[in-house]
Amino acid sequence: MRTWDVKVLYLGKITVKLSILWPAGMPPLPEDFELNVPYLGFLLQSQKQNIMIDTGISEKFIVDGRAWGGLPAEGGKAFIEKALAKQSVKPD
């Protein structure tokens, strides 16, 4: 049986007001504030294999520093390459 190490990869972020994420029907927020919500990926490593699970965002979905809903965001290929380099893994 193979054993796997699982590493969390930071692949960017989107900045969103808490009120946007607040569930309908919940009591109102006493204060609204911005959250930096990370885009995360995962690197699974065994002795023989690396597997990347990418849940980041492509730079083609970030226009002028903004993603869905016009929210400030960052991410894309450069973030993936940097995250993998920190783990001494090449994208190929």
mmCIF file of C-alpha atoms in Angstrom:
data_model
loop_
_atom_site.group_PDB
_atom_site.id
_atom_site.type_symbol
_atom_site.label_atom_id
_atom_site.label_comp_id
_atom_site.label_asym_id
_atom_site.label_seq_id
_atom_site.Cartn_x
_atom_site.Cartn_y
_atom_site.Cartn_z
ATOM 1 C CA MET A 1 0.000 0.000 0.000
ATOM 2 C CA ARG A 2 1.287 3.482 -0.905
ATOM 3 C CA THR A 3 1.441 6.242 1.640
ATOM 4 C CA TRP A 4 0.820 9.808 0.563
ATOM 5 C CA ASP A 5 1.884 13.167 1.913
ATOM 6 C CA VAL A 6 -0.648 15.911 1.297
ATOM 7 C CA LYS A 7 0.529 19.507 1.018
ATOM 8 C CA VAL A 8 -1.749 22.548 0.804
ATOM 9 C CA LEU A 9 -0.821 24.990 -1.968
ATOM 10 C CA TYR A 10 -1.680 28.701 -1.925
ATOM 11 C CA LEU A 11 -2.900 29.588 -5.431
ATOM 12 C CA GLY A 12 -4.175 33.132 -4.932
ATOM 13 C CA LYS A 13 -7.064 34.865 -3.220
ATOM 14 C CA ILE A 14 -10.312 36.719 -3.691
ATOM 15 C CA THR A 15 -11.366 39.556 -1.399
ATOM 16 C CA VAL A 16 -15.034 39.527 -0.441
ATOM 17 C CA LYS A 17 -17.250 41.254 2.102
ATOM 18 C CA LEU A 18 -18.577 38.903 4.765
ATOM 19 C CA SER A 19 -22.133 40.068 4.015
ATOM 20 C CA ILE A 20 -21.914 38.484 0.538
ATOM 21 C CA LEU A 21 -21.193 35.088 2.128
ATOM 22 C CA TRP A 22 -23.636 35.499 5.033
ATOM 23 C CA PRO A 23 -26.483 32.942 4.823
ATOM 24 C CA ALA A 24 -29.984 34.257 4.130
ATOM 25 C CA GLY A 25 -32.235 34.172 7.169
ATOM 26 C CA MET A 26 -29.398 34.553 9.665
ATOM 27 C CA PRO A 27 -29.448 37.465 12.122
ATOM 28 C CA PRO A 28 -27.881 40.581 10.622
ATOM 29 C CA LEU A 29 -24.164 41.115 11.020
ATOM 30 C CA PRO A 30 -23.152 43.502 13.791
ATOM 31 C CA GLU A 31 -20.302 44.630 11.525
ATOM 32 C CA ASP A 32 -19.386 43.898 7.912
ATOM 33 C CA PHE A 33 -15.755 43.449 6.934
ATOM 34 C CA GLU A 34 -13.599 42.139 4.102
ATOM 35 C CA LEU A 35 -12.189 38.629 4.036
ATOM 36 C CA ASN A 36 -9.273 37.402 1.959
ATOM 37 C CA VAL A 37 -10.501 33.981 0.860
ATOM 38 C CA PRO A 38 -7.650 31.839 -0.470
ATOM 39 C CA TYR A 39 -7.718 29.745 -3.594
ATOM 40 C CA LEU A 40 -6.135 26.484 -2.469
ATOM 41 C CA GLY A 41 -4.797 23.456 -4.273
ATOM 42 C CA PHE A 42 -3.322 20.238 -2.985
ATOM 43 C CA LEU A 43 -0.189 18.314 -3.814
ATOM 44 C CA LEU A 44 -0.317 14.585 -3.136
ATOM 45 C CA GLN A 45 3.123 12.989 -3.018
ATOM 46 C CA SER A 46 4.193 9.375 -2.775
ATOM 47 C CA GLN A 47 7.659 7.983 -3.327
ATOM 48 C CA LYS A 48 6.876 7.468 -7.027
ATOM 49 C CA GLN A 49 4.317 10.078 -7.968
ATOM 50 C CA ASN A 50 3.176 13.688 -7.580
ATOM 51 C CA ILE A 51 -0.477 14.550 -8.137
ATOM 52 C CA MET A 52 -1.730 18.114 -8.069
ATOM 53 C CA ILE A 53 -5.349 18.935 -7.357
ATOM 54 C CA ASP A 54 -5.852 22.483 -8.589
ATOM 55 C CA THR A 55 -8.765 24.458 -7.185
ATOM 56 C CA GLY A 56 -7.263 27.837 -8.038
ATOM 57 C CA ILE A 57 -8.415 30.345 -10.624
ATOM 58 C CA SER A 58 -7.121 30.842 -14.141
ATOM 59 C CA GLU A 59 -5.777 34.297 -14.919
ATOM 60 C CA LYS A 60 -8.201 34.430 -17.862
ATOM 61 C CA PHE A 61 -11.000 34.809 -15.267
ATOM 62 C CA ILE A 62 -9.253 37.746 -13.594
ATOM 63 C CA VAL A 63 -9.690 40.962 -15.555
ATOM 64 C CA ASP A 64 -8.025 44.136 -14.296
ATOM 65 C CA GLY A 65 -7.414 42.478 -10.907
ATOM 66 C CA ARG A 66 -11.057 41.421 -10.497
ATOM 67 C CA ALA A 67 -12.827 38.056 -10.683
ATOM 68 C CA TRP A 68 -16.500 37.024 -10.409
ATOM 69 C CA GLY A 69 -18.785 39.771 -9.149
ATOM 70 C CA GLY A 70 -16.078 42.347 -9.800
ATOM 71 C CA LEU A 71 -14.307 41.286 -6.601
ATOM 72 C CA PRO A 72 -10.560 41.893 -6.190
ATOM 73 C CA ALA A 73 -8.644 38.682 -6.902
ATOM 74 C CA GLU A 74 -5.253 37.276 -7.754
ATOM 75 C CA GLY A 75 -4.166 33.891 -9.002
ATOM 76 C CA GLY A 76 -3.221 31.982 -12.125
ATOM 77 C CA LYS A 77 -0.266 30.155 -13.593
ATOM 78 C CA ALA A 78 2.427 32.165 -11.768
ATOM 79 C CA PHE A 79 0.857 31.258 -8.402
ATOM 80 C CA ILE A 80 0.793 27.564 -9.334
ATOM 81 C CA GLU A 81 4.436 27.645 -10.430
ATOM 82 C CA LYS A 82 5.494 29.438 -7.225
ATOM 83 C CA ALA A 83 3.552 27.012 -4.992
ATOM 84 C CA LEU A 84 5.069 23.981 -6.727
ATOM 85 C CA ALA A 85 8.570 25.477 -6.605
ATOM 86 C CA LYS A 86 8.248 25.806 -2.826
ATOM 87 C CA GLN A 87 7.731 22.032 -2.793
ATOM 88 C CA SER A 88 10.648 21.469 -5.226
ATOM 89 C CA VAL A 89 8.239 20.186 -7.892
ATOM 90 C CA LYS A 90 8.249 21.257 -11.546
ATOM 91 C CA PRO A 91 4.857 21.770 -13.264
ATOM 92 C CA ASP A 92 5.651 19.189 -15.931
#
